[in-house]
Amino acid sequence: MRKLRSSTIALLVSLAIGALAGTYLALADRGGLTGEAVAQSPVRRLGEIPFDGEQAYEYLKQICAIGPRPSGSRGMAAQQRMLAKHFAELGGKVSLQKFRYPHPQTGKPVDMANLVVQWHPERTERILLAAHYDTRPFPDQDPVNPRGTFIGANDGASGVALLMQLAKSMRDFQGPLGVDFVLFDGEELVFDDDDRYFLGSEFFSRQYVTNPPPYRYRWGVLLDMVADKNLEIFQERHSMWWPDTRPLVEEIWGVAAKLGVTEFVARRKHEIRDDHLMLHDVGKIPTCDVIDFDYPYWHTEQDTPEQCSALSLAKVGWVIETWLREVK
């Protein structure tokens, strides 16, 4: 995944010394929080959270037990079968959006597929929740073995596992909006920096524009790297720069503050190139990126379930599920 522009040193210092009260007050100043929410205590234990992070973590481990899951691999095919069965059994309408792309090294076509799950498909205004489910071919940032084995527990499995758990409440999801889960293939079939990223999200976005479906997406939310034990989710810079997505970011971070999930930090930090760029720029879907990019095991062999947290999955899942239920 992704090229990144780091924030300035001054901003990092500001983030380091920013108090929790200051974060809440900044939100309150924008009209997103009440005084009661400003005083909300942080949530620290799984037992305080209605979203089952322990089960989401079990799903994360099941995905990782398959092994590496790069595009076109046996691991990816095994994952697709597992996920299609899981979502269908919970009542989702599952389909594979198939496409091909030349392998960056050999030029041979690679069979890929975005996995799409629709809940209440009759609803013509919808919300898109997305994650990528392929893994990078190698742990290119590993200081010892950059051509070793990459499992992709946080960078790959975490967003998928969260959606697997969230699916359990989707059959009974109330309100006027439908919800689609889309798992993107080919997010990083990348062997060097000149290779193209975001193949699945680009294909999905172009299809959405050139062959419009009988529904429209009001919002899109990309979930990426959401299980770090030391969870800190800042507001991604593109998501805040775009006028059509900034209100979405403020809604989600406002829900987090109301719930006392202080790991959603209401400050901008990283500028991330991720699947949300294709959804927004090509598909014209207002989409924000929910991502913890400050993960010390990014693209290394150490990105394993042991570095991930059920509590982090519970907190992110709780915020997203609560936000979904409050969207009007």
mmCIF file of C-alpha atoms in Angstrom:
data_model
loop_
_atom_site.group_PDB
_atom_site.id
_atom_site.type_symbol
_atom_site.label_atom_id
_atom_site.label_comp_id
_atom_site.label_asym_id
_atom_site.label_seq_id
_atom_site.Cartn_x
_atom_site.Cartn_y
_atom_site.Cartn_z
ATOM 1 C CA MET A 1 0.000 0.000 0.000
ATOM 2 C CA ARG A 2 0.402 3.564 -0.625
ATOM 3 C CA LYS A 3 2.790 6.382 -0.820
ATOM 4 C CA LEU A 4 2.614 8.823 2.039
ATOM 5 C CA ARG A 5 3.438 12.442 2.673
ATOM 6 C CA SER A 6 4.394 12.931 6.301
ATOM 7 C CA SER A 7 3.143 15.912 8.250
ATOM 8 C CA THR A 8 5.451 18.644 9.383
ATOM 9 C CA ILE A 9 7.529 18.426 12.531
ATOM 10 C CA ALA A 10 5.530 21.233 14.058
ATOM 11 C CA LEU A 11 2.319 19.313 13.565
ATOM 12 C CA LEU A 12 3.808 16.180 15.105
ATOM 13 C CA VAL A 13 4.904 18.136 18.143
ATOM 14 C CA SER A 14 1.448 19.631 18.422
ATOM 15 C CA LEU A 15 -0.103 16.184 18.275
ATOM 16 C CA ALA A 16 2.280 14.867 20.900
ATOM 17 C CA ILE A 17 1.359 17.534 23.412
ATOM 18 C CA GLY A 18 -2.340 17.760 22.555
ATOM 19 C CA ALA A 19 -4.490 16.810 25.541
ATOM 20 C CA LEU A 20 -7.629 14.739 25.224
ATOM 21 C CA ALA A 21 -9.745 17.629 26.484
ATOM 22 C CA GLY A 22 -8.337 19.819 23.755
ATOM 23 C CA THR A 23 -9.319 17.280 21.116
ATOM 24 C CA TYR A 24 -12.890 17.169 22.386
ATOM 25 C CA LEU A 25 -13.115 20.938 22.698
ATOM 26 C CA ALA A 26 -11.931 21.385 19.119
ATOM 27 C CA LEU A 27 -14.793 19.181 17.989
ATOM 28 C CA ALA A 28 -17.220 21.019 20.199
ATOM 29 C CA ASP A 29 -16.130 24.334 18.701
ATOM 30 C CA ARG A 30 -17.183 23.031 15.272
ATOM 31 C CA GLY A 31 -20.621 22.242 16.637
ATOM 32 C CA GLY A 32 -20.143 18.472 16.479
ATOM 33 C CA LEU A 33 -20.400 17.747 20.209
ATOM 34 C CA THR A 34 -22.417 18.735 23.205
ATOM 35 C CA GLY A 35 -20.926 19.627 26.562
ATOM 36 C CA GLU A 36 -21.946 16.205 27.845
ATOM 37 C CA ALA A 37 -19.965 14.511 25.075
ATOM 38 C CA VAL A 38 -16.901 16.617 25.853
ATOM 39 C CA ALA A 39 -16.881 15.139 29.337
ATOM 40 C CA GLN A 40 -17.322 11.530 28.171
ATOM 41 C CA SER A 41 -14.857 9.112 29.790
ATOM 42 C CA PRO A 42 -12.581 7.075 27.524
ATOM 43 C CA VAL A 43 -13.542 3.449 26.880
ATOM 44 C CA ARG A 44 -10.799 1.057 27.947
ATOM 45 C CA ARG A 45 -12.230 -2.491 28.152
ATOM 46 C CA LEU A 46 -13.909 -4.944 25.798
ATOM 47 C CA GLY A 47 -16.759 -5.399 28.266
ATOM 48 C CA GLU A 48 -17.756 -1.769 27.821
ATOM 49 C CA ILE A 49 -18.294 -2.172 24.062
ATOM 50 C CA PRO A 50 -21.326 -3.813 22.398
ATOM 51 C CA PHE A 51 -19.384 -4.659 19.210
ATOM 52 C CA ASP A 52 -17.775 -8.125 19.565
ATOM 53 C CA GLY A 53 -14.099 -7.408 19.001
ATOM 54 C CA GLU A 54 -13.051 -10.826 20.223
ATOM 55 C CA GLN A 55 -15.013 -12.528 17.452
ATOM 56 C CA ALA A 56 -13.692 -10.036 14.913
ATOM 57 C CA TYR A 57 -10.179 -10.916 16.086
ATOM 58 C CA GLU A 58 -10.966 -14.614 15.618
ATOM 59 C CA TYR A 59 -11.989 -13.849 12.054
ATOM 60 C CA LEU A 60 -8.711 -11.966 11.563
ATOM 61 C CA LYS A 61 -6.797 -15.054 12.715
ATOM 62 C CA GLN A 62 -8.827 -17.296 10.394
ATOM 63 C CA ILE A 63 -7.978 -15.088 7.433
ATOM 64 C CA CYS A 64 -4.287 -15.055 8.329
ATOM 65 C CA ALA A 65 -4.269 -18.839 8.773
ATOM 66 C CA ILE A 66 -4.844 -19.082 5.014
ATOM 67 C CA GLY A 67 -1.416 -17.521 4.548
ATOM 68 C CA PRO A 68 -0.435 -14.875 1.974
ATOM 69 C CA ARG A 69 -3.335 -13.742 -0.207
ATOM 70 C CA PRO A 70 -1.922 -11.774 -3.161
ATOM 71 C CA SER A 71 -4.083 -11.259 -6.238
ATOM 72 C CA GLY A 72 -4.502 -14.345 -8.391
ATOM 73 C CA SER A 73 -3.105 -16.732 -5.760
ATOM 74 C CA ARG A 74 -4.527 -19.882 -4.210
ATOM 75 C CA GLY A 75 -4.652 -18.042 -0.923
ATOM 76 C CA MET A 76 -6.863 -15.362 -2.423
ATOM 77 C CA ALA A 77 -9.173 -17.993 -3.945
ATOM 78 C CA ALA A 78 -9.474 -19.739 -0.563
ATOM 79 C CA GLN A 79 -10.256 -16.438 1.116
ATOM 80 C CA GLN A 80 -12.921 -15.620 -1.470
ATOM 81 C CA ARG A 81 -14.671 -18.950 -0.851
ATOM 82 C CA MET A 82 -14.579 -18.462 2.914
ATOM 83 C CA LEU A 83 -15.918 -14.913 2.747
ATOM 84 C CA ALA A 84 -18.640 -15.626 0.181
ATOM 85 C CA LYS A 85 -19.936 -18.447 2.393
ATOM 86 C CA HIS A 86 -19.787 -16.317 5.539
ATOM 87 C CA PHE A 87 -21.670 -13.340 4.126
ATOM 88 C CA ALA A 88 -24.247 -15.451 2.266
ATOM 89 C CA GLU A 89 -25.083 -17.413 5.404
ATOM 90 C CA LEU A 90 -25.770 -14.124 7.189
ATOM 91 C CA GLY A 91 -28.204 -13.027 4.494
ATOM 92 C CA GLY A 92 -26.029 -10.869 2.278
ATOM 93 C CA LYS A 93 -26.357 -10.846 -1.504
ATOM 94 C CA VAL A 94 -22.845 -11.841 -2.599
ATOM 95 C CA SER A 95 -21.316 -11.361 -6.035
ATOM 96 C CA LEU A 96 -17.836 -11.295 -7.561
ATOM 97 C CA GLN A 97 -16.966 -8.386 -9.843
ATOM 98 C CA LYS A 98 -14.342 -10.081 -12.019
ATOM 99 C CA PHE A 99 -11.620 -8.390 -14.044
ATOM 100 C CA ARG A 100 -8.102 -9.015 -15.316
ATOM 101 C CA TYR A 101 -4.878 -7.070 -15.230
ATOM 102 C CA PRO A 102 -1.394 -7.879 -16.584
ATOM 103 C CA HIS A 103 1.042 -9.160 -13.991
ATOM 104 C CA PRO A 104 3.584 -6.376 -13.335
ATOM 105 C CA GLN A 105 6.542 -8.740 -13.844
ATOM 106 C CA THR A 106 5.427 -11.239 -16.487
ATOM 107 C CA GLY A 107 2.674 -9.404 -18.359
ATOM 108 C CA LYS A 108 0.423 -12.457 -18.123
ATOM 109 C CA PRO A 109 -3.200 -11.688 -17.208
ATOM 110 C CA VAL A 110 -4.075 -12.096 -13.537
ATOM 111 C CA ASP A 111 -7.645 -13.051 -12.693
ATOM 112 C CA MET A 112 -9.001 -10.748 -9.995
ATOM 113 C CA ALA A 113 -12.354 -10.085 -8.377
ATOM 114 C CA ASN A 114 -13.866 -7.518 -6.064
ATOM 115 C CA LEU A 115 -16.210 -9.200 -3.615
ATOM 116 C CA VAL A 116 -19.482 -7.269 -3.246
ATOM 117 C CA VAL A 117 -22.018 -7.896 -0.474
ATOM 118 C CA GLN A 118 -25.353 -6.080 -0.548
ATOM 119 C CA TRP A 119 -27.698 -5.676 2.392
ATOM 120 C CA HIS A 120 -31.280 -4.656 1.588
ATOM 121 C CA PRO A 121 -30.507 -4.345 -2.140
ATOM 122 C CA GLU A 122 -33.949 -2.874 -2.870
ATOM 123 C CA ARG A 123 -32.957 0.429 -1.235
ATOM 124 C CA THR A 124 -31.889 2.942 -3.872
ATOM 125 C CA GLU A 125 -29.780 5.189 -1.633
ATOM 126 C CA ARG A 126 -26.847 3.367 -0.119
ATOM 127 C CA ILE A 127 -23.685 3.518 1.964
ATOM 128 C CA LEU A 128 -20.480 1.847 0.805
ATOM 129 C CA LEU A 129 -18.142 0.257 3.368
ATOM 130 C CA ALA A 130 -14.912 -0.918 1.774
ATOM 131 C CA ALA A 131 -11.611 -2.618 2.539
ATOM 132 C CA HIS A 132 -8.947 -4.308 0.447
ATOM 133 C CA TYR A 133 -8.504 -8.048 0.870
ATOM 134 C CA ASP A 134 -5.391 -8.772 -1.125
ATOM 135 C CA THR A 135 -1.946 -8.807 0.460
ATOM 136 C CA ARG A 136 1.237 -7.350 -0.949
ATOM 137 C CA PRO A 137 3.405 -10.019 -2.634
ATOM 138 C CA PHE A 138 6.368 -9.438 -0.292
ATOM 139 C CA PRO A 139 7.116 -7.569 2.963
ATOM 140 C CA ASP A 140 9.090 -4.910 1.121
ATOM 141 C CA GLN A 141 9.707 -2.788 4.252
ATOM 142 C CA ASP A 142 11.108 -5.650 6.323
ATOM 143 C CA PRO A 143 14.624 -4.696 7.484
ATOM 144 C CA VAL A 144 15.823 -8.322 7.441
ATOM 145 C CA ASN A 145 13.886 -10.219 4.790
ATOM 146 C CA PRO A 146 12.091 -7.921 2.296
ATOM 147 C CA ARG A 147 11.350 -10.914 0.040
ATOM 148 C CA GLY A 148 9.981 -13.037 2.844
ATOM 149 C CA THR A 149 6.427 -14.054 3.748
ATOM 150 C CA PHE A 150 3.800 -11.368 4.206
ATOM 151 C CA ILE A 151 0.669 -12.368 6.138
ATOM 152 C CA GLY A 152 -0.985 -8.934 6.239
ATOM 153 C CA ALA A 153 -2.858 -9.173 9.541
ATOM 154 C CA ASN A 154 -3.430 -5.460 9.976
ATOM 155 C CA ASP A 155 -2.756 -4.407 6.376
ATOM 156 C CA GLY A 156 -5.345 -6.565 4.682
ATOM 157 C CA ALA A 157 -7.172 -8.759 7.196
ATOM 158 C CA SER A 158 -8.255 -6.171 9.776
ATOM 159 C CA GLY A 159 -10.811 -4.310 7.679
ATOM 160 C CA VAL A 160 -12.170 -7.585 6.302
ATOM 161 C CA ALA A 161 -12.512 -9.107 9.776
ATOM 162 C CA LEU A 162 -14.341 -6.031 11.031
ATOM 163 C CA LEU A 163 -16.846 -6.289 8.168
ATOM 164 C CA MET A 164 -17.290 -10.016 8.838
ATOM 165 C CA GLN A 165 -18.435 -9.172 12.357
ATOM 166 C CA LEU A 166 -20.478 -6.136 11.320
ATOM 167 C CA ALA A 167 -22.378 -8.359 8.889
ATOM 168 C CA LYS A 168 -24.157 -10.001 11.813
ATOM 169 C CA SER A 169 -26.246 -6.890 12.393
ATOM 170 C CA MET A 170 -26.886 -6.005 8.750
ATOM 171 C CA ARG A 171 -29.890 -8.256 8.111
ATOM 172 C CA ASP A 172 -31.888 -6.256 10.671
ATOM 173 C CA PHE A 173 -30.395 -2.880 9.755
ATOM 174 C CA GLN A 174 -33.168 -0.295 9.956
ATOM 175 C CA GLY A 175 -33.548 3.019 8.211
ATOM 176 C CA PRO A 176 -33.972 4.189 4.637
ATOM 177 C CA LEU A 177 -30.438 3.396 3.412
ATOM 178 C CA GLY A 178 -28.976 0.194 2.082
ATOM 179 C CA VAL A 179 -25.415 -0.884 2.851
ATOM 180 C CA ASP A 180 -22.853 -2.480 0.552
ATOM 181 C CA PHE A 181 -19.591 -4.082 1.618
ATOM 182 C CA VAL A 182 -16.964 -4.106 -1.131
ATOM 183 C CA LEU A 183 -13.645 -5.920 -0.721
ATOM 184 C CA PHE A 184 -11.148 -4.717 -3.287
ATOM 185 C CA ASP A 185 -8.692 -6.977 -5.060
ATOM 186 C CA GLY A 186 -5.461 -5.656 -6.572
ATOM 187 C CA GLU A 187 -4.972 -2.856 -4.066
ATOM 188 C CA GLU A 188 -1.261 -3.586 -4.071
ATOM 189 C CA LEU A 189 -0.176 -6.129 -6.640
ATOM 190 C CA VAL A 190 3.061 -4.181 -6.476
ATOM 191 C CA PHE A 191 6.644 -5.372 -6.870
ATOM 192 C CA ASP A 192 8.286 -1.951 -7.168
ATOM 193 C CA ASP A 193 7.163 1.646 -6.834
ATOM 194 C CA ASP A 194 6.442 2.043 -10.546
ATOM 195 C CA ASP A 195 3.690 -0.590 -10.469
ATOM 196 C CA ARG A 196 0.066 0.533 -10.329
ATOM 197 C CA TYR A 197 -1.908 0.483 -7.120
ATOM 198 C CA PHE A 198 -5.685 0.365 -6.514
ATOM 199 C CA LEU A 199 -6.652 -1.847 -9.432
ATOM 200 C CA GLY A 200 -9.844 -3.170 -7.860
ATOM 201 C CA SER A 201 -11.134 0.161 -6.609
ATOM 202 C CA GLU A 202 -10.392 1.772 -9.988
ATOM 203 C CA PHE A 203 -12.290 -0.960 -11.831
ATOM 204 C CA PHE A 204 -15.215 -0.711 -9.414
ATOM 205 C CA SER A 205 -15.329 3.077 -9.715
ATOM 206 C CA ARG A 206 -15.200 3.079 -13.509
ATOM 207 C CA GLN A 207 -17.990 0.511 -13.684
ATOM 208 C CA TYR A 208 -20.076 2.619 -11.312
ATOM 209 C CA VAL A 209 -19.720 5.619 -13.649
ATOM 210 C CA THR A 210 -19.893 3.964 -17.069
ATOM 211 C CA ASN A 211 -22.591 1.394 -16.209
ATOM 212 C CA PRO A 212 -24.607 3.183 -13.528
ATOM 213 C CA PRO A 213 -26.547 0.876 -11.211
ATOM 214 C CA PRO A 214 -30.151 1.655 -10.165
ATOM 215 C CA TYR A 215 -28.899 3.108 -6.880
ATOM 216 C CA ARG A 216 -26.482 5.779 -5.698
ATOM 217 C CA TYR A 217 -23.993 5.910 -2.850
ATOM 218 C CA ARG A 218 -24.442 8.768 -0.437
ATOM 219 C CA TRP A 219 -21.204 8.033 1.447
ATOM 220 C CA GLY A 220 -18.244 5.701 1.271
ATOM 221 C CA VAL A 221 -15.989 4.676 4.159
ATOM 222 C CA LEU A 222 -12.698 2.845 3.582
ATOM 223 C CA LEU A 223 -11.433 0.732 6.500
ATOM 224 C CA ASP A 224 -7.706 0.002 6.412
ATOM 225 C CA MET A 225 -5.250 -0.995 9.144
ATOM 226 C CA VAL A 226 -7.720 -0.711 12.037
ATOM 227 C CA ALA A 227 -6.408 -3.359 14.474
ATOM 228 C CA ASP A 228 -3.104 -1.944 15.742
ATOM 229 C CA LYS A 229 -2.664 -2.555 19.488
ATOM 230 C CA ASN A 230 -1.565 1.055 19.856
ATOM 231 C CA LEU A 231 -4.513 2.434 17.912
ATOM 232 C CA GLU A 232 -4.503 6.069 16.777
ATOM 233 C CA ILE A 233 -6.737 7.046 13.881
ATOM 234 C CA PHE A 234 -6.112 10.596 12.755
ATOM 235 C CA GLN A 235 -8.156 12.394 10.125
ATOM 236 C CA GLU A 236 -6.623 11.603 6.742
ATOM 237 C CA ARG A 237 -5.749 14.777 4.861
ATOM 238 C CA HIS A 238 -7.444 14.088 1.508
ATOM 239 C CA SER A 239 -10.623 13.181 3.366
ATOM 240 C CA MET A 240 -10.570 16.555 5.111
ATOM 241 C CA TRP A 241 -9.505 18.599 2.061
ATOM 242 C CA TRP A 242 -12.378 17.444 -0.125
ATOM 243 C CA PRO A 243 -15.441 19.624 0.599
ATOM 244 C CA ASP A 244 -17.846 16.742 -0.023
ATOM 245 C CA THR A 245 -16.153 14.359 2.430
ATOM 246 C CA ARG A 246 -15.199 16.640 5.293
ATOM 247 C CA PRO A 247 -18.739 16.515 6.774
ATOM 248 C CA LEU A 248 -18.514 12.695 6.699
ATOM 249 C CA VAL A 249 -15.219 12.723 8.611
ATOM 250 C CA GLU A 250 -16.631 15.103 11.185
ATOM 251 C CA GLU A 251 -19.707 12.896 11.628
ATOM 252 C CA ILE A 252 -17.656 9.756 12.260
ATOM 253 C CA TRP A 253 -15.128 11.402 14.561
ATOM 254 C CA GLY A 254 -18.023 13.101 16.349
ATOM 255 C CA VAL A 255 -19.630 9.702 17.004
ATOM 256 C CA ALA A 256 -16.304 8.411 18.335
ATOM 257 C CA ALA A 257 -15.994 11.346 20.724
ATOM 258 C CA LYS A 258 -19.568 10.858 21.902
ATOM 259 C CA LEU A 259 -18.831 7.190 22.628
ATOM 260 C CA GLY A 260 -15.542 7.960 24.397
ATOM 261 C CA VAL A 261 -13.413 6.214 21.754
ATOM 262 C CA THR A 262 -10.445 8.536 22.076
ATOM 263 C CA GLU A 263 -8.351 6.597 19.562
ATOM 264 C CA PHE A 264 -10.173 8.564 16.859
ATOM 265 C CA VAL A 265 -8.032 11.706 17.078
ATOM 266 C CA ALA A 266 -9.694 14.818 15.634
ATOM 267 C CA ARG A 267 -6.504 16.138 14.065
ATOM 268 C CA ARG A 268 -5.101 15.827 10.544
ATOM 269 C CA LYS A 269 -1.855 13.950 10.142
ATOM 270 C CA HIS A 270 -1.048 11.807 7.087
ATOM 271 C CA GLU A 271 -1.837 12.307 3.423
ATOM 272 C CA ILE A 272 -2.529 8.763 2.219
ATOM 273 C CA ARG A 273 -2.815 7.370 -1.283
ATOM 274 C CA ASP A 274 -5.364 4.601 -0.835
ATOM 275 C CA ASP A 275 -8.483 3.111 -2.432
ATOM 276 C CA HIS A 276 -10.578 6.100 -1.377
ATOM 277 C CA LEU A 277 -8.852 8.177 -4.082
ATOM 278 C CA MET A 278 -10.368 6.022 -6.830
ATOM 279 C CA LEU A 279 -13.798 5.974 -5.215
ATOM 280 C CA HIS A 280 -13.789 9.749 -4.854
ATOM 281 C CA ASP A 281 -11.969 10.940 -7.969
ATOM 282 C CA VAL A 282 -13.131 8.318 -10.474
ATOM 283 C CA GLY A 283 -16.407 7.091 -8.988
ATOM 284 C CA LYS A 284 -17.436 10.516 -7.629
ATOM 285 C CA ILE A 285 -18.438 8.824 -4.354
ATOM 286 C CA PRO A 286 -17.708 10.991 -1.282
ATOM 287 C CA THR A 287 -15.396 8.610 0.581
ATOM 288 C CA CYS A 288 -13.149 8.987 3.615
ATOM 289 C CA ASP A 289 -10.258 6.817 4.770
ATOM 290 C CA VAL A 290 -10.366 5.396 8.310
ATOM 291 C CA ILE A 291 -6.758 4.278 8.764
ATOM 292 C CA ASP A 292 -4.085 4.043 11.448
ATOM 293 C CA PHE A 293 -0.959 4.571 9.405
ATOM 294 C CA ASP A 294 1.385 4.760 12.425
ATOM 295 C CA TYR A 295 1.869 0.987 12.499
ATOM 296 C CA PRO A 296 5.462 -0.122 13.143
ATOM 297 C CA TYR A 297 5.029 -3.467 11.337
ATOM 298 C CA TRP A 298 3.711 -2.051 8.055
ATOM 299 C CA HIS A 299 4.837 -4.209 5.104
ATOM 300 C CA THR A 300 7.053 -6.409 7.307
ATOM 301 C CA GLU A 301 6.998 -10.084 8.226
ATOM 302 C CA GLN A 302 5.889 -9.005 11.704
ATOM 303 C CA ASP A 303 2.440 -7.876 10.508
ATOM 304 C CA THR A 304 0.842 -10.884 12.215
ATOM 305 C CA PRO A 305 -2.201 -11.396 14.473
ATOM 306 C CA GLU A 306 0.016 -11.025 17.541
ATOM 307 C CA GLN A 307 0.473 -7.343 16.695
ATOM 308 C CA CYS A 308 -3.292 -6.792 16.440
ATOM 309 C CA SER A 309 -5.927 -6.186 19.089
ATOM 310 C CA ALA A 310 -9.489 -7.357 19.674
ATOM 311 C CA LEU A 311 -10.068 -4.156 21.625
ATOM 312 C CA SER A 312 -9.026 -2.005 18.670
ATOM 313 C CA LEU A 313 -11.365 -3.909 16.360
ATOM 314 C CA ALA A 314 -14.165 -3.513 18.903
ATOM 315 C CA LYS A 315 -13.668 0.233 19.135
ATOM 316 C CA VAL A 316 -13.575 0.851 15.396
ATOM 317 C CA GLY A 317 -16.493 -1.508 14.799
ATOM 318 C CA TRP A 318 -18.547 0.195 17.498
ATOM 319 C CA VAL A 319 -17.936 3.636 16.013
ATOM 320 C CA ILE A 320 -18.794 2.557 12.466
ATOM 321 C CA GLU A 321 -21.887 0.588 13.493
ATOM 322 C CA THR A 322 -23.162 3.469 15.636
ATOM 323 C CA TRP A 323 -22.538 5.954 12.838
ATOM 324 C CA LEU A 324 -24.443 3.729 10.396
ATOM 325 C CA ARG A 325 -27.444 3.635 12.694
ATOM 326 C CA GLU A 326 -27.444 7.400 13.104
ATOM 327 C CA VAL A 327 -27.212 8.329 9.388
ATOM 328 C CA LYS A 328 -30.485 9.863 8.263
#
